[in-house]
Amino acid sequence: MAYTILVINPGSTSTKVGVYRDEETVFTSSVSHSVEALAQFDTVADQMEFREQAILDLLDTHVIDLKAIDCIVARGGLVRPLPHGTYRVNEKMKEDLRTACYGGHASNLGALIADDLATKLGVPAYISDPVVVDELDDVARLTGIKGIKRRSIFHALNQRAVALRYAKSHGLRYDDINLIVVHMGGGVTVGLHRRGRVTDVNNGLDGEGPFTPERAGTIPAGALVGLCFSGDYTEHEVRKLLTGHGGFVSLLGTNDMREVERRVSEGDEEAALVLNGFIYRVAKEVGSLAAAADGKIDAILLTGGIAHDTHVVQGITKKVSWIAPVEVFPGEGELEALRDAGLRVLRGEEIPVEY
């Protein structure tokens, strides 16, 4: 029996959609959302109707029979820390995502939109490998302030999918190798995959790691404290500076890497400095994880939308290839990973977990 699966993947600056008939692609597409379009919403949850309508418009454009869909699988959002797996969307999950009690991010919309559509169609809705998959070593959680611990929030779905693809293509077992996986998109996360577990990774949401097209990344703590108590910003405004209005948006006024590359090619020295700074910060993050793994790294994998950028890929490779061979997997691969999770459940190969 063949199954039809709708896959939804909301990211910080886009909503990706795919429809599959078993492993065969019926269509995939992505809707980009400008900074201006998203700025009209006060919270991530407020974007739900806007993004859901964009999905329905895509399905209508591609003449998809909604009644033929057997399940909907969405990218997991900021739920409580969980082991990897496929989870059925339920009321408790939706409440946690709506209230953003574990943090606000566009991925929170995945389960909310999936469940709303699935309820109307009378089919189940799932998430798989949410961004809060947590396998950090205890030593990686420590900070210099008692009571504050590092959190695991990263592109778990794509990082794991790429790591598994690499292992399979080289005839290796994921559980037997050490990898550093670099996901570069609206957010950037760099994860240390040690024998099947992501034992360290930057929190790509709350201000760790490299700056990105729209996130500030790690910034000097003292300067941030000064900004917070300057009286010039509300708490909400500071948080927007860290996530949404930071990074390239703050430094160059755009979250579009193509625009940045255009400026560089036209001799814009400021754009060149910022782009080289991005490369520098990503490479620095890779180096720190290599040290965390005692230098025992089998490969460094570059993935995400920015991995299509030759300038960035070459720049990072030049800086880190002395650590281990570098391989590039451009794009996310997340739609296919979500599809596969849905197929495993529909085929009875995996039992969905209740949240």
XYZ file of C-alpha atoms in Angstrom:
355
model
C 0.000 0.000 0.000
C 1.348 3.417 -0.937
C 1.111 6.317 1.491
C 0.818 10.057 0.869
C 2.578 12.261 3.388
C 2.498 16.039 3.819
C 5.663 17.449 5.382
C 5.895 20.933 6.926
C 9.132 22.615 8.009
C 8.879 26.202 9.299
C 12.247 27.925 9.593
C 13.181 31.361 10.821
C 12.940 32.939 7.358
C 10.998 30.390 5.274
C 8.356 27.659 5.300
C 9.263 24.504 3.407
C 6.579 22.092 2.250
C 6.714 18.670 0.624
C 4.233 16.048 -0.506
C 5.446 12.484 -1.007
C 3.932 9.263 -2.307
C 6.014 6.770 -0.336
C 9.608 7.807 -1.114
C 8.625 9.465 -4.400
C 8.494 13.253 -4.397
C 5.201 14.711 -5.617
C 6.487 18.227 -5.054
C 8.629 20.273 -2.695
C 8.703 24.025 -2.407
C 9.775 26.817 -0.092
C 8.159 30.147 0.671
C 10.559 32.871 1.798
C 9.385 35.353 4.417
C 11.011 38.763 4.458
C 12.033 40.551 7.632
C 9.311 43.117 6.896
C 6.581 40.473 6.531
C 7.461 38.781 9.816
C 7.930 42.057 11.679
C 4.138 42.601 11.749
C 3.744 39.744 14.256
C 4.547 40.240 17.935
C 5.144 36.546 18.667
C 5.990 33.418 16.713
C 2.572 31.917 17.508
C 0.943 34.930 15.857
C 2.448 33.817 12.530
C 0.390 30.596 12.437
C -2.456 31.696 10.148
C -0.046 33.605 7.871
C 2.171 30.555 7.381
C -0.697 28.041 7.187
C -2.315 30.032 4.394
C 0.991 30.050 2.514
C 1.040 26.241 2.785
C -2.544 25.899 1.561
C -1.776 28.203 -1.367
C 1.158 25.953 -2.344
C -0.964 22.813 -2.128
C -3.637 24.455 -4.268
C -1.071 25.596 -6.833
C 0.232 22.027 -7.145
C -3.318 20.583 -7.282
C -2.842 18.310 -4.273
C -5.872 16.240 -3.222
C -5.951 16.895 0.522
C -8.240 13.895 1.077
C -5.461 11.585 -0.168
C -3.054 12.577 2.631
C -2.433 9.794 5.168
C -0.487 11.776 7.767
C 1.255 15.096 8.321
C 4.766 15.277 9.767
C 6.224 18.577 10.945
C 9.548 19.805 12.167
C 9.642 19.674 15.963
C 9.840 22.896 17.938
C 10.931 23.978 21.403
C 9.211 21.340 23.499
C 10.787 19.919 26.637
C 14.138 18.129 26.163
C 13.477 14.704 24.618
C 15.277 11.658 23.254
C 15.207 11.402 19.471
C 12.108 9.818 17.976
C 8.720 10.475 16.353
C 6.078 12.054 18.603
C 2.318 12.290 18.144
C 1.049 15.862 18.408
C -1.259 16.165 21.410
C -2.843 18.909 23.494
C 0.022 19.117 25.983
C 2.542 19.584 23.183
C 0.428 22.273 21.528
C 0.006 24.163 24.787
C 3.751 24.142 25.417
C 4.387 25.418 21.890
C 1.674 28.089 21.942
C 2.873 29.521 25.248
C 6.541 29.154 24.241
C 7.278 27.969 27.786
C 10.505 26.366 26.542
C 11.352 29.206 24.136
C 10.028 30.889 21.002
C 11.098 29.880 17.500
C 9.457 29.449 14.118
C 9.803 25.656 14.430
C 7.146 25.845 17.176
C 4.626 26.460 14.409
C 5.213 23.074 12.782
C 3.163 20.969 15.164
C 0.489 23.664 15.535
C -0.089 23.970 11.789
C 0.190 20.209 11.221
C -2.391 19.436 13.890
C -4.808 22.104 12.657
C -4.683 20.730 9.119
C -4.677 17.092 10.256
C -7.754 17.625 12.431
C -9.642 19.024 9.444
C -8.546 16.038 7.311
C -9.049 13.368 9.981
C -5.456 12.098 9.864
C -2.666 11.940 12.489
C 0.008 14.621 12.960
C 3.555 13.990 14.175
C 6.861 15.684 14.831
C 10.246 13.959 14.644
C 13.675 14.712 16.142
C 12.736 18.154 17.488
C 15.312 20.890 17.922
C 15.561 20.092 21.641
C 16.919 16.563 21.266
C 19.243 16.490 24.273
C 22.228 14.156 24.622
C 24.788 16.595 26.046
C 27.572 15.310 28.268
C 27.271 16.617 31.827
C 30.544 18.516 31.467
C 29.151 20.318 28.411
C 26.212 21.670 30.429
C 28.313 23.577 32.948
C 28.647 27.360 32.991
C 30.420 29.685 35.410
C 27.195 30.647 37.203
C 25.518 28.167 39.540
C 21.991 27.420 38.425
C 22.598 28.343 34.781
C 23.203 25.379 32.507
C 23.681 25.174 28.756
C 20.752 23.817 26.760
C 20.713 21.610 23.681
C 18.768 23.482 20.987
C 19.959 22.777 17.466
C 19.057 21.535 13.991
C 18.782 17.968 15.275
C 16.746 16.655 12.364
C 19.102 17.749 9.598
C 22.293 17.192 11.548
C 21.346 13.583 12.260
C 20.080 12.984 8.731
C 23.331 14.285 7.221
C 25.457 12.308 9.669
C 23.576 9.126 8.781
C 23.943 9.848 5.055
C 27.675 10.345 5.457
C 28.058 7.121 7.440
C 26.035 5.094 4.927
C 27.922 6.502 1.928
C 31.239 5.483 3.502
C 30.096 2.073 4.682
C 30.366 3.120 8.321
C 28.094 2.933 11.353
C 27.015 6.276 12.787
C 27.512 4.804 16.257
C 31.178 4.079 15.523
C 32.442 7.476 14.291
C 33.029 11.053 15.464
C 31.741 13.904 13.320
C 31.384 17.662 13.529
C 28.243 18.743 11.677
C 27.780 22.413 10.760
C 24.259 23.502 9.860
C 24.167 26.982 8.308
C 20.854 28.670 7.609
C 18.854 31.396 9.324
C 20.438 29.903 12.428
C 23.799 28.166 12.705
C 24.473 25.160 14.929
C 27.703 23.190 15.142
C 27.354 19.768 16.746
C 29.815 17.173 17.981
C 28.476 13.711 17.106
C 30.424 11.173 19.137
C 29.515 7.561 18.473
C 25.815 8.141 17.927
C 25.237 10.956 20.427
C 25.398 14.717 20.021
C 27.494 15.316 23.122
C 28.013 19.061 22.604
C 26.383 21.687 20.407
C 25.858 25.450 20.574
C 22.421 26.676 21.515
C 21.619 28.266 18.174
C 18.538 30.044 19.503
C 19.465 31.828 22.711
C 22.793 33.396 21.837
C 25.613 30.883 21.479
C 28.016 30.279 18.667
C 28.605 32.200 15.411
C 26.441 35.140 14.424
C 24.096 34.246 11.584
C 21.924 35.979 8.980
C 19.593 37.106 11.788
C 21.018 36.000 15.156
C 23.628 37.704 17.269
C 25.413 34.558 18.429
C 27.829 34.776 21.356
C 28.445 38.391 22.354
C 30.396 39.886 25.293
C 28.354 39.342 28.459
C 29.324 42.653 30.024
C 28.258 44.621 26.967
C 24.929 42.780 26.908
C 24.320 43.574 30.588
C 25.039 47.227 29.866
C 22.618 47.236 26.959
C 19.900 45.572 29.063
C 20.147 48.210 31.799
C 20.711 51.206 29.540
C 17.017 52.075 29.563
C 17.012 52.205 25.773
C 15.492 48.754 25.235
C 12.677 46.654 26.644
C 13.274 42.976 27.369
C 11.338 42.074 24.229
C 13.492 44.392 22.138
C 16.704 42.919 23.538
C 15.510 39.412 22.755
C 14.700 40.499 19.198
C 18.225 41.868 18.871
C 19.553 38.443 19.827
C 17.176 36.439 17.632
C 15.595 37.996 14.578
C 17.262 41.400 14.341
C 20.846 40.355 15.068
C 23.675 39.049 12.898
C 23.652 40.159 9.278
C 20.353 42.014 9.813
C 21.980 44.205 12.454
C 25.348 44.544 10.725
C 24.248 44.915 7.089
C 20.480 45.375 7.152
C 19.659 42.101 5.347
C 19.252 38.404 6.107
C 19.764 37.457 2.437
C 23.196 35.900 1.879
C 22.815 36.425 -1.871
C 22.529 40.148 -1.247
C 25.641 40.027 0.940
C 27.597 38.188 -1.769
C 26.435 40.752 -4.346
C 27.721 43.594 -2.207
C 31.042 41.829 -1.717
C 31.406 41.273 -5.467
C 30.802 45.008 -6.002
C 33.634 45.920 -3.656
C 31.681 46.665 -0.465
C 34.414 46.429 2.181
C 32.000 46.367 5.121
C 30.056 43.441 3.623
C 33.346 41.616 2.957
C 34.431 42.087 6.567
C 31.119 40.790 7.928
C 31.126 37.774 5.606
C 34.710 36.916 6.518
C 33.792 37.384 10.166
C 31.009 34.833 9.747
C 33.440 32.336 8.207
C 35.908 33.021 11.013
C 33.323 32.424 13.744
C 32.022 29.181 12.227
C 35.554 27.816 11.831
C 36.354 28.827 15.417
C 33.321 26.871 16.664
C 34.461 23.797 14.722
C 37.909 24.060 16.253
C 36.527 24.231 19.782
C 34.538 21.020 19.277
C 37.577 19.283 17.805
C 39.354 20.076 21.074
C 36.358 18.748 23.032
C 36.753 15.456 21.138
C 40.507 15.282 21.886
C 41.150 15.896 18.200
C 39.590 12.563 17.199
C 37.301 13.638 14.370
C 36.577 11.468 11.338
C 34.943 14.162 9.194
C 33.487 17.664 9.216
C 30.142 17.999 7.412
C 28.813 21.335 6.118
C 25.081 21.531 5.486
C 22.105 23.892 5.399
C 21.117 26.503 2.852
C 24.319 28.528 3.218
C 26.312 25.414 2.239
C 25.293 26.324 -1.324
C 27.501 29.426 -0.978
C 30.849 28.517 -2.550
C 32.663 31.465 -0.963
C 31.580 30.440 2.550
C 32.268 26.741 2.023
C 35.746 27.368 0.632
C 36.547 29.794 3.429
C 35.517 27.395 6.192
C 37.201 24.436 4.506
C 40.484 26.327 4.269
C 40.423 26.980 8.000
C 39.355 23.551 9.316
C 40.465 20.870 6.820
C 43.621 20.295 8.889
C 41.335 18.793 11.556
C 39.557 16.252 9.341
C 38.251 15.859 5.770
C 35.395 18.234 4.919
C 32.312 17.094 2.995
C 29.433 19.297 1.875
C 25.729 18.400 1.935
C 24.020 21.576 0.713
C 20.430 22.192 1.743
C 18.610 20.852 4.745
C 17.428 17.343 3.807
C 14.903 17.810 6.579
C 11.828 17.252 4.418
C 13.081 13.796 3.433
C 13.953 12.984 7.051
C 10.437 13.938 8.165
C 8.953 11.923 5.307
C 10.919 8.866 6.369
C 9.705 9.247 9.957
C 6.099 9.302 8.751
C 6.644 6.264 6.561
C 8.193 4.310 9.427
C 5.115 4.981 11.555
C 2.589 4.239 8.785
C 4.406 1.015 7.891
C 4.504 -0.117 11.501
C 8.299 0.048 11.680
C 8.261 2.641 14.467
C 5.794 3.284 17.266
C 5.079 6.973 17.805
C 5.777 8.315 21.276
C 3.215 10.241 23.337
C 4.480 13.612 24.521
